[in-house]
Each structure stands twice: as structure tokens, then as C-alpha cells.
């Protein structure tokens, strides 16, 4: 999906669109400031063939640069990403955060309005597994 989406303060600019060796579609968007065009972060959308594989990494990933965190950019970027997710056929998405990422946890539950599902261990043989990423909090959001 090579569509750019523009919001009040930020826009999502299509950056990468690929299918990996596990038949997972990856859509990566840069989050850019509408006025300065500064890169604030990125949004990654994942559409797997098997949803069970994504209960620990989710369908939506987001990285916000440290100097922009806590200013509502992630919430606005998610609202824009919902337009793309709907076009991709999603009715709901799974989102996760590291168990120690309190700000992400609060954003998902308070600002995004995602429903908390629980906690899940990341399989040791998965590429996401690391000393800092062994267990995740899982949320679900209807779009």
C-alpha cells in the first residue's frame, strides 16, 4: 500500500512495502512533521498469513524519536494508520509493547483505547527475542 496519509500535525509517508520469507506483508511509513518535514519516527504495519504468529509482535509497530515522545505524535500516527489498516482489510489489530515500556503501555490503553489482553513470552527462536525483549504486553483494538 503506497499511500501517504496526512493529518493535522503529521503525515505518514510510504517508505517500504515488501513480503518476507514467511509471507508477512510489511508496510513501513515515516512519520513526518507537516510543517518542517522532520522525521518524528516510523509506523510499521504487518499483515501475516497466520495471525497466531503475531500475538507477541502485533500488527502495528511504532517508533518515536526520544525528543518527540510524550507529545501525542504516536496517537495521531495511529489514527492515520487506521485508514491504511482498513484498506488492507483489518477489522481489528494486535499491538504489543515491551513489559518495561510504561509510556507505550499507557499510550495504548489510555490514548489509543486498546483493550489489554495479557502478557506473552517471545519464543527464544524468534528473531525478535533478545535479552531486553523476552516478554510483551498484548493489546487489541477494533478499527
Coordinates of N, CA and C in Angstrom, one line a residue:
X1 N 0.9 -1.2 0.0 CA 0.0 0.0 0.0 C 0.9 1.2 0.0
X2 N 1.0 1.9 -1.1 CA 1.9 3.0 -1.2 C 1.2 4.4 -1.1
X3 N 0.4 4.5 -0.1 CA -0.5 5.6 0.1 C 0.1 6.5 1.2
X4 N 0.2 7.8 1.0 CA 0.6 8.7 2.1 C -0.7 9.2 2.7
X5 N -0.7 9.5 4.0 CA -1.9 9.9 4.7 C -1.5 11.2 5.5
X6 N -2.3 12.2 5.4 CA -1.9 13.5 6.1 C -2.9 13.8 7.2
X7 N -2.4 14.2 8.3 CA -3.2 14.5 9.5 C -2.9 16.0 9.8
X8 N -3.3 16.4 11.0 CA -3.2 17.8 11.5 C -1.8 18.2 11.7
X9 N -1.0 17.4 12.4 CA 0.4 17.8 12.7 C 1.4 16.9 11.9
X10 N 1.0 15.7 11.6 CA 2.0 14.8 10.9 C 1.4 14.1 9.7
X11 N 2.3 13.6 8.9 CA 1.8 12.7 7.8 C 2.6 11.4 7.8
X12 N 2.0 10.4 7.3 CA 2.6 9.1 7.1 C 3.0 9.0 5.7
X13 N 4.3 8.9 5.4 CA 4.9 8.8 4.1 C 5.3 7.4 3.8
X14 N 4.8 6.7 2.8 CA 5.1 5.3 2.5 C 6.6 5.2 2.2
X15 N 7.3 4.2 2.8 CA 8.7 4.1 2.8 C 9.1 2.7 2.2
X16 N 8.5 1.6 2.8 CA 8.9 0.3 2.4 C 7.6 -0.5 2.2
X17 N 7.5 -1.4 1.2 CA 6.4 -2.3 1.0 C 7.0 -3.6 0.5
X18 N 7.0 -4.7 1.4 CA 7.6 -5.9 0.9 C 6.9 -7.1 1.6
X19 N 7.2 -8.3 1.1 CA 6.8 -9.5 1.6 C 8.0 -10.3 2.0
X20 N 8.1 -10.8 3.2 CA 9.3 -11.5 3.7 C 9.1 -13.0 3.4
X21 N 10.1 -13.8 3.8 CA 10.2 -15.2 3.5 C 9.1 -16.0 4.3
X22 N 8.4 -15.4 5.2 CA 7.3 -16.1 6.0 C 6.0 -15.6 5.5
X23 N 5.9 -15.0 4.3 CA 4.7 -14.4 3.7 C 4.0 -13.4 4.6
X24 N 4.8 -12.6 5.2 CA 4.3 -11.4 6.0 C 4.5 -10.2 5.2
X25 N 3.4 -9.5 5.0 CA 3.5 -8.2 4.3 C 3.9 -7.1 5.3
X26 N 4.9 -6.4 4.9 CA 5.5 -5.3 5.7 C 5.2 -3.9 5.0
X27 N 4.5 -3.0 5.7 CA 4.3 -1.7 5.2 C 4.9 -0.7 6.2
X28 N 5.9 0.0 5.8 CA 6.6 0.9 6.7 C 6.4 2.4 6.2
X29 N 6.1 3.2 7.2 CA 5.8 4.6 6.9 C 6.6 5.5 7.8
X30 N 7.2 6.5 7.2 CA 7.9 7.5 8.0 C 6.8 8.5 8.6
X31 N 7.0 8.9 9.8 CA 6.1 9.9 10.4 C 6.9 11.2 10.3
X32 N 6.3 12.1 9.5 CA 7.0 13.4 9.2 C 6.1 14.6 9.8
X33 N 6.8 15.6 10.3 CA 6.1 16.8 10.7 C 5.6 17.5 9.5
X34 N 4.3 17.9 9.5 CA 3.7 18.6 8.3 C 4.4 19.9 8.0
X35 N 4.9 20.6 9.0 CA 5.5 22.0 8.7 C 7.0 21.9 8.3
X36 N 7.7 21.2 9.1 CA 9.2 21.1 8.9 C 9.7 20.0 8.1
X37 N 8.8 18.9 7.9 CA 9.2 17.7 7.3 C 10.2 16.9 8.0
X38 N 10.5 17.3 9.3 CA 11.4 16.5 10.2 C 10.8 15.1 10.4
X39 N 11.7 14.1 10.4 CA 11.2 12.7 10.7 C 11.1 12.6 12.2
X40 N 9.8 12.2 12.6 CA 9.5 12.1 14.0 C 9.7 10.6 14.5
X41 N 9.4 9.7 13.5 CA 9.5 8.3 13.8 C 9.0 7.5 12.7
X42 N 8.5 6.3 13.0 CA 8.0 5.4 11.9 C 6.9 4.5 12.4
X43 N 6.1 4.1 11.5 CA 5.0 3.2 11.8 C 5.2 2.0 10.9
X44 N 5.1 0.8 11.5 CA 5.3 -0.5 10.7 C 3.9 -1.2 10.8
X45 N 3.4 -1.6 9.7 CA 2.2 -2.4 9.7 C 2.5 -3.8 9.1
X46 N 2.0 -4.8 9.8 CA 2.3 -6.2 9.4 C 1.1 -6.9 9.2
X47 N 1.0 -7.6 8.0 CA -0.2 -8.4 7.7 C 0.3 -9.8 7.4
X48 N 0.2 -10.7 8.4 CA 0.7 -12.1 8.3 C -0.4 -13.0 7.7
X49 N 0.1 -14.1 7.2 CA -0.8 -15.1 6.7 C -1.4 -15.8 7.9
X50 N -0.6 -16.0 9.0 CA -1.1 -16.7 10.2 C -1.1 -15.7 11.4
X51 N -2.2 -15.3 11.8 CA -2.3 -14.2 12.9 C -1.7 -14.7 14.2
X52 N -1.7 -16.0 14.5 CA -1.2 -16.5 15.8 C 0.3 -16.2 16.0
X53 N 1.0 -16.1 14.9 CA 2.4 -15.8 15.0 C 2.6 -14.4 15.5
X54 N 1.6 -13.5 15.4 CA 1.8 -12.1 15.7 C 1.2 -11.7 17.0
X55 N 0.9 -12.7 17.8 CA 0.4 -12.4 19.2 C 1.4 -11.8 20.1
X56 N 2.7 -11.9 19.7 CA 3.7 -11.3 20.6 C 4.4 -10.2 19.9
X57 N 4.2 -9.9 18.6 CA 4.8 -8.7 18.0 C 3.8 -7.8 17.4
X58 N 2.5 -8.2 17.2 CA 1.5 -7.4 16.8 C 1.4 -7.1 15.3
X59 N 0.4 -6.3 14.9 CA 0.2 -5.9 13.5 C 0.7 -4.5 13.3
X60 N 0.8 -3.7 14.4 CA 1.3 -2.3 14.3 C 2.5 -2.1 15.2
X61 N 3.5 -1.6 14.7 CA 4.7 -1.2 15.5 C 5.0 0.2 15.3
X62 N 5.5 0.9 16.3 CA 5.7 2.3 16.2 C 7.0 2.7 16.9
X63 N 7.8 3.5 16.3 CA 9.0 4.1 17.0 C 8.9 5.6 16.9
X64 N 9.0 6.3 18.0 CA 9.0 7.7 18.0 C 10.4 8.1 18.6
X65 N 11.0 9.1 17.9 CA 12.3 9.5 18.4 C 12.1 10.2 19.8
X66 N 13.1 10.0 20.6 CA 13.0 10.4 22.0 C 12.6 11.8 22.2
X67 N 13.1 12.8 21.4 CA 12.8 14.2 21.6 C 11.3 14.5 21.2
X68 N 10.6 13.6 20.6 CA 9.2 13.8 20.2 C 8.2 13.0 21.1
X69 N 8.8 12.1 22.0 CA 7.9 11.3 22.8 C 7.1 12.1 23.8
X70 N 5.9 11.6 24.1 CA 5.1 12.3 25.1 C 4.3 13.5 24.6
X71 N 4.3 13.7 23.3 CA 3.7 14.9 22.7 C 2.5 14.5 21.9
X72 N 2.0 13.3 21.9 CA 0.8 12.9 21.2 C 1.1 12.5 19.7
X73 N 2.3 12.4 19.3 CA 2.6 12.0 17.9 C 2.2 10.6 17.6
X74 N 2.5 9.7 18.6 CA 2.1 8.3 18.4 C 0.6 8.1 18.2
X75 N -0.1 8.8 19.0 CA -1.6 8.7 19.0 C -2.1 9.2 17.6
X76 N -1.6 10.3 17.2 CA -2.0 10.9 15.9 C -1.6 9.9 14.8
X77 N -0.4 9.4 14.8 CA 0.1 8.5 13.8 C -0.8 7.2 13.7
X78 N -1.2 6.7 14.9 CA -2.0 5.5 14.9 C -3.4 5.9 14.2
X79 N -4.0 7.0 14.5 CA -5.2 7.4 13.9 C -5.1 7.5 12.4
X80 N -4.0 7.9 11.9 CA -3.8 8.0 10.4 C -3.6 6.5 9.9
X81 N -2.8 5.7 10.7 CA -2.6 4.3 10.2 C -3.9 3.5 10.1
X82 N -4.9 3.9 10.9 CA -6.2 3.2 10.8 C -6.8 3.2 9.4
X83 N -6.6 4.4 8.8 CA -7.1 4.5 7.4 C -6.5 3.4 6.5
X84 N -5.2 3.2 6.6 CA -4.5 2.3 5.8 C -4.9 0.8 6.2
X85 N -5.0 0.6 7.5 CA -5.3 -0.7 8.0 C -6.7 -1.1 7.5
X86 N -7.6 -0.2 7.5 CA -9.0 -0.5 6.9 C -8.9 -0.9 5.5
X87 N -8.1 -0.2 4.7 CA -7.9 -0.5 3.3 C -7.3 -1.9 3.1
X88 N -6.5 -2.3 4.1 CA -5.8 -3.6 4.0 C -6.7 -4.7 4.4
X89 N -7.9 -4.4 4.9 CA -8.9 -5.4 5.3 C -8.9 -5.7 6.8
X90 N -8.2 -5.0 7.6 CA -8.2 -5.2 9.0 C -9.5 -4.7 9.7
X91 N -10.1 -5.5 10.6 CA -11.2 -5.0 11.4 C -10.8 -4.8 12.8
X92 N -9.7 -5.5 13.2 CA -9.0 -5.2 14.5 C -7.6 -5.5 14.3
X93 N -6.8 -5.0 15.2 CA -5.3 -5.2 15.2 C -4.8 -5.6 16.6
X94 N -3.7 -6.3 16.6 CA -3.0 -6.6 17.8 C -1.8 -5.7 17.9
X95 N -1.6 -5.1 19.1 CA -0.5 -4.3 19.3 C 0.2 -4.7 20.6
X96 N 1.5 -4.7 20.6 CA 2.2 -5.1 21.8 C 3.3 -4.1 22.2
X97 N 3.7 -4.2 23.5 CA 4.8 -3.3 23.9 C 5.6 -4.2 24.9
X98 N 6.9 -3.8 25.0 CA 7.8 -4.4 26.0 C 7.2 -4.2 27.4
X99 N 7.4 -5.2 28.3 CA 6.8 -5.1 29.6 C 7.3 -4.0 30.4
X100 N 8.5 -3.4 30.1 CA 9.1 -2.3 30.9 C 8.8 -1.0 30.2
X101 N 8.1 -1.0 29.1 CA 7.8 0.3 28.4 C 6.5 0.9 28.9
X102 N 6.6 1.6 30.0 CA 5.4 2.1 30.7 C 4.7 3.2 29.8
X103 N 5.5 4.0 29.2 CA 4.8 5.1 28.3 C 4.0 4.4 27.2
X104 N 4.6 3.4 26.5 CA 3.8 2.7 25.5 C 2.6 2.1 26.0
X105 N 2.7 1.4 27.2 CA 1.6 0.8 27.8 C 0.5 1.8 28.1
X106 N 0.8 2.9 28.6 CA -0.2 4.0 28.9 C -0.8 4.5 27.7
X107 N 0.0 4.7 26.6 CA -0.5 5.3 25.4 C -1.5 4.3 24.8
X108 N -1.2 3.0 24.7 CA -2.1 2.1 24.1 C -3.4 2.0 24.9
X109 N -3.3 2.0 26.2 CA -4.5 1.8 27.0 C -5.3 3.1 27.1
X110 N -4.6 4.2 27.4 CA -5.3 5.5 27.6 C -5.7 6.3 26.4
X111 N -4.7 6.4 25.5 CA -4.9 7.3 24.3 C -5.4 6.6 23.1
X112 N -4.9 5.5 22.8 CA -5.4 4.7 21.7 C -6.7 4.0 22.0
X113 N -6.9 3.6 23.2 CA -8.1 3.0 23.6 C -8.1 1.5 23.4
X114 N -6.9 0.9 23.3 CA -6.8 -0.6 23.1 C -7.1 -1.4 24.3
X115 N -7.7 -2.5 24.1 CA -8.1 -3.4 25.2 C -6.9 -4.3 25.6
X116 N -6.6 -4.4 26.8 CA -5.5 -5.2 27.3 C -5.9 -6.7 27.3
X117 N -5.1 -7.5 26.7 CA -5.3 -8.9 26.5 C -4.6 -9.7 27.6
X118 N -3.3 -9.4 27.7 CA -2.4 -10.1 28.7 C -1.0 -10.0 28.3
X119 N -0.2 -11.0 28.8 CA 1.2 -11.0 28.7 C 1.6 -12.3 28.0
X120 N 2.6 -12.2 27.1 CA 3.1 -13.4 26.4 C 4.6 -13.4 26.3
X121 N 5.2 -14.6 26.4 CA 6.6 -14.7 26.2 C 6.9 -14.8 24.7
X122 N 8.0 -14.2 24.4 CA 8.5 -14.2 23.0 C 9.3 -15.5 22.8
X123 N 9.0 -16.3 21.8 CA 9.8 -17.6 21.7 C 11.3 -17.3 21.5
X124 N 12.1 -18.1 22.1 CA 13.6 -17.8 22.1 C 14.1 -18.0 20.7
X125 N 13.5 -18.8 19.8 CA 14.0 -18.9 18.5 C 13.5 -17.9 17.5
X126 N 12.7 -16.9 18.0 CA 12.2 -15.8 17.1 C 13.2 -14.7 17.0
X127 N 13.2 -14.1 15.8 CA 14.2 -13.0 15.5 C 14.0 -11.8 16.4
X128 N 12.8 -11.7 17.0 CA 12.5 -10.5 17.9 C 13.1 -10.7 19.3
X129 N 13.3 -12.0 19.7 CA 13.8 -12.3 21.0 C 15.2 -11.7 21.3
X130 N 15.3 -11.1 22.5 CA 16.6 -10.6 22.9 C 16.6 -10.5 24.4
X131 N 17.7 -10.1 25.0 CA 17.7 -10.0 26.5 C 16.7 -9.0 27.0
X132 N 16.5 -7.9 26.1 CA 15.6 -6.9 26.5 C 14.1 -7.1 26.0
X133 N 13.9 -8.1 25.2 CA 12.6 -8.4 24.6 C 12.3 -9.9 24.8
X134 N 11.9 -10.3 26.0 CA 11.6 -11.7 26.3 C 10.1 -11.9 26.5
X135 N 9.4 -10.8 26.9 CA 8.0 -10.9 27.2 C 7.3 -9.6 26.8
X136 N 6.1 -9.7 26.3 CA 5.4 -8.5 25.9 C 4.0 -8.4 26.5
X137 N 3.5 -7.1 26.6 CA 2.1 -6.9 26.9 C 1.3 -6.8 25.6
X138 N 0.1 -7.5 25.6 CA -0.7 -7.6 24.3 C -2.0 -6.8 24.5
X139 N -2.3 -6.0 23.4 CA -3.5 -5.2 23.4 C -4.2 -5.5 22.0
X140 N -5.5 -5.3 22.0 CA -6.3 -5.5 20.8 C -7.1 -4.2 20.6
X141 N -7.3 -3.8 19.4 CA -8.0 -2.6 19.1 C -8.9 -2.8 17.8
X142 N -10.2 -2.6 17.9 CA -11.0 -2.7 16.7 C -10.9 -1.4 16.0
X143 N -10.9 -1.5 14.7 CA -10.8 -0.3 13.9 C -11.9 -0.2 12.9

